[in-house]
Coordinates of C-alpha atoms in Angstrom, one line a residue:
X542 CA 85.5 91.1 25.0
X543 CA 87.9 90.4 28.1
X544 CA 86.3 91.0 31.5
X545 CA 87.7 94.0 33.2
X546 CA 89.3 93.6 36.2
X547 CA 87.3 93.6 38.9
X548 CA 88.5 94.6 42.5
X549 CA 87.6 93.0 45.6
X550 CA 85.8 95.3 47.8
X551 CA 84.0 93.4 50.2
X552 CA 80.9 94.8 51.9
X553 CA 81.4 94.9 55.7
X554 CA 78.2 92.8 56.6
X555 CA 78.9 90.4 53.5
X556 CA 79.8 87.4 55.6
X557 CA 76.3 87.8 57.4
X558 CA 74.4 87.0 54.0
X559 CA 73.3 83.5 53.0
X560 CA 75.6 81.2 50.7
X561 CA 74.1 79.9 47.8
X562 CA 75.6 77.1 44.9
X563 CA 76.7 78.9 41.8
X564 CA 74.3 76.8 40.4
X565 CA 71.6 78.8 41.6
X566 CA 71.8 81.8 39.5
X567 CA 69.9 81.8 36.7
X568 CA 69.3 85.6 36.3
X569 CA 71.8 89.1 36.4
X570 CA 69.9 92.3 37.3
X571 CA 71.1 95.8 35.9
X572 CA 70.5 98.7 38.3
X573 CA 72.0 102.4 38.3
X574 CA 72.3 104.2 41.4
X575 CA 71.2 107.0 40.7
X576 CA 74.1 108.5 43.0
X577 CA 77.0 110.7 41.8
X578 CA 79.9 108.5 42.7
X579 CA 81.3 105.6 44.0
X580 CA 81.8 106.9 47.0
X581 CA 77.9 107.3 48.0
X582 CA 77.0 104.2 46.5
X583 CA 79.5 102.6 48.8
X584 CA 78.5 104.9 52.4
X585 CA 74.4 103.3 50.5
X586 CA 75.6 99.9 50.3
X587 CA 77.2 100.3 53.9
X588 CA 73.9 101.3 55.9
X589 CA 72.0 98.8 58.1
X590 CA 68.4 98.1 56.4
X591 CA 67.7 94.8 57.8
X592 CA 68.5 94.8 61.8
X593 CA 67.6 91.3 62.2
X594 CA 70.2 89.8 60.1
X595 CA 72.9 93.5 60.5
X596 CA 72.1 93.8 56.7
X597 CA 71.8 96.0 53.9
X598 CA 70.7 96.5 50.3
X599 CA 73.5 96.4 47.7
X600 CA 74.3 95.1 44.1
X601 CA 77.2 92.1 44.2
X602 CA 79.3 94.3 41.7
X603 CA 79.6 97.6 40.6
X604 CA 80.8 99.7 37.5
X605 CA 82.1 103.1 37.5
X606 CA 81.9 105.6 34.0
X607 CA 85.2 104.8 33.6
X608 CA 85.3 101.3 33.2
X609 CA 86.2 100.5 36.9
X610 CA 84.7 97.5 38.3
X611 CA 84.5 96.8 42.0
X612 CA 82.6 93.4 43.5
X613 CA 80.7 94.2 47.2
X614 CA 79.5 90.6 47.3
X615 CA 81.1 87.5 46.3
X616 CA 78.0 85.6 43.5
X617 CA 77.6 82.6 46.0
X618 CA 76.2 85.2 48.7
X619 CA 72.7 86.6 48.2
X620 CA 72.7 90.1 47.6
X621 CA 69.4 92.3 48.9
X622 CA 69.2 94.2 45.9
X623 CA 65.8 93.2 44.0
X624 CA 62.7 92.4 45.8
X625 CA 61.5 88.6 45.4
X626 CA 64.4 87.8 43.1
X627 CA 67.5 88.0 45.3
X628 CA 67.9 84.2 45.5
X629 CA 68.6 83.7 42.1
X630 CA 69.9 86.9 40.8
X631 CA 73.3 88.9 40.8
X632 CA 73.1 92.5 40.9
X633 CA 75.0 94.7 38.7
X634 CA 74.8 98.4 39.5
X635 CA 76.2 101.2 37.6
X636 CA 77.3 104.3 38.5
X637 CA 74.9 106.8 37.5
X638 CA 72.7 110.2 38.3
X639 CA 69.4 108.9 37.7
X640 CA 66.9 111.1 39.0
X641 CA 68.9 112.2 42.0
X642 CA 68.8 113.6 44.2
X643 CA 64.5 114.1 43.2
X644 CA 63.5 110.5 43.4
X645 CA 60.2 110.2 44.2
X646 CA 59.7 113.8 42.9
X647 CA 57.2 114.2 40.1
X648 CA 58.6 117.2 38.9
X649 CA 62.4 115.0 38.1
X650 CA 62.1 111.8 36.6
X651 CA 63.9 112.4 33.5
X652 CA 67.0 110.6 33.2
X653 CA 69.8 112.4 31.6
X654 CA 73.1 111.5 32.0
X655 CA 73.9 108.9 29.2
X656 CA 75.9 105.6 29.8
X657 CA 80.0 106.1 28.6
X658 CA 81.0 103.7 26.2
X659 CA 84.0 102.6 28.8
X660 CA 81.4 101.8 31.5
X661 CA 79.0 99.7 28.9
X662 CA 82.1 98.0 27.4
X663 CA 83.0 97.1 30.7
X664 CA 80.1 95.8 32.3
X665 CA 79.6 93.4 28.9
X666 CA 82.8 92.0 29.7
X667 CA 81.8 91.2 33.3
X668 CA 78.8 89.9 31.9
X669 CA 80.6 87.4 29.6
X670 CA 83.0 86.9 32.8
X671 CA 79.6 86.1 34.7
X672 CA 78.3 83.9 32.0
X673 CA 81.4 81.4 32.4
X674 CA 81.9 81.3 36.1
X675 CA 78.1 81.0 37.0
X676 CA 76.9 77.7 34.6
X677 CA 73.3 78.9 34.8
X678 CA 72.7 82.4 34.0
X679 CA 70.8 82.9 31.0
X680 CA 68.7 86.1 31.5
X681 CA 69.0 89.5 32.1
X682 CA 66.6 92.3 33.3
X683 CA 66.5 96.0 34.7
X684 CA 65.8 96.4 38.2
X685 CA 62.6 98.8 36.7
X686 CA 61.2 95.5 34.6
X687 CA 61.2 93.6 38.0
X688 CA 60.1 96.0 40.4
X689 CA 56.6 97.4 39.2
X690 CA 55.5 98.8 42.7
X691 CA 54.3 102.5 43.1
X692 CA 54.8 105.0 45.2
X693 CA 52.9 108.5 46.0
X694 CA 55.1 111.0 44.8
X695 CA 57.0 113.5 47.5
X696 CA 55.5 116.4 45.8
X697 CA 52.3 115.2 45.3
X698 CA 50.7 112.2 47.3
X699 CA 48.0 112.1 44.4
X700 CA 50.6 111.3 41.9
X701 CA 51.5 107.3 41.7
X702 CA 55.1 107.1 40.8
X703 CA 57.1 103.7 39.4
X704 CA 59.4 103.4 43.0
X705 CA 62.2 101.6 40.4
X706 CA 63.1 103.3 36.7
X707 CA 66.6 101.8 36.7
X708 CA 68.8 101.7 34.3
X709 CA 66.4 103.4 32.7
X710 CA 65.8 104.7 29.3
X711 CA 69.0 105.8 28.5
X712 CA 70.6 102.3 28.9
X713 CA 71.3 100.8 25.8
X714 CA 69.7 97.8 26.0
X715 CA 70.2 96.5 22.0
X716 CA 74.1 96.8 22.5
X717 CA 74.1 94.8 25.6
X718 CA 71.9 92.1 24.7
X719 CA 73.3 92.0 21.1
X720 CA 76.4 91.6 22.9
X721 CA 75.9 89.3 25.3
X722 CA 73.2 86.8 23.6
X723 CA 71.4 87.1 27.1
X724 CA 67.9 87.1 26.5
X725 CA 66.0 90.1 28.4
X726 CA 63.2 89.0 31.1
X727 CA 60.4 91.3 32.4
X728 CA 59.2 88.8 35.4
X729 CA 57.0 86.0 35.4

């Protein structure tokens, strides 16, 4: 599959995060941001988190239901975008609903807005784009098999809720790693 063209979109802080060899990578992380558009995802991406370095949290690239590709954050910069992980991982985030705009809401943790086949297509070509520019990667993993952690649900503190679900069960996970030959890793 050719990689899809991917546009340069750099993330205004992105010269303030640490360089790293391609070397380092070993691992690509799938995430959905459970936003409607590319346009919040970006204004997400954008917002301070981490004052002392004038950071935030964002994936290196992201893919659109179309097919459209955009890259926030060259892979030789570290990314905050999985807890634990960043050093070694890129982030791939796709545009999806997820549960939003009910996150930590008990009552809407269904997923339901399938994965188009011009967005999957896509993001296996960046994958095998990925796989030849970066000399190590040779896993894959969903942000929800890396990030375990609970959280009290906003309608219910009682309620324990998984703080990461992402992609989740609607990503098709046999056609991507069937395509791709990565193997899929849940963490040490």
């Amino acid at each position: 599959m050719p990689a899809p063209l991917v546009e340069d979109w750099p993330i205004p802080y992105r010269t303030r995060l640490a360089t790293r060899p391609a070397e380092a990578v070993d691992l690509v992380v799938i995430h959905c941001t459970e936003l409607p558009d590319i346009a919040m995802a970006r204004a997400f991406g954008e917002r301070i988190r981490y004052p002392d370095s004038g950071t935030g949290a964002c994936g290196h690239d992201y893919v659109d239901r179309d097919g459209r590709c955009w890259r926030f954050v060259e892979p030789t910069r570290i990314a905050h975008h999985v807890a634990g992980l960043n050093e070694r991982s890129i982030g791939i985030e796709l545009i999806n609903l997820g549960r939003y705009p009910h996150w930590a809401d008990s009552r809407h943790q269904r997923f339901e807005e399938p994965y188009p086949a011009a967005q999957i297509e896509a993001l296996i070509g960046l994958l095998e784009d990925l796989k030849r520019t970066l000399p190590n990667l040779r896993r894959i993993a969903g942000h929800e098999d890396l990030d375990r952690r609970l959280e009290p649900a906003s309608d219910d503190p009682a309620i324990d809720l998984p703080r990461r679900r992402d992609p989740g069960p609607l990503f098709p996970w046999d056609a991507v790693l069937a395509a791709t030959g990565l193997p899929r890793w849940y963490g040490d």
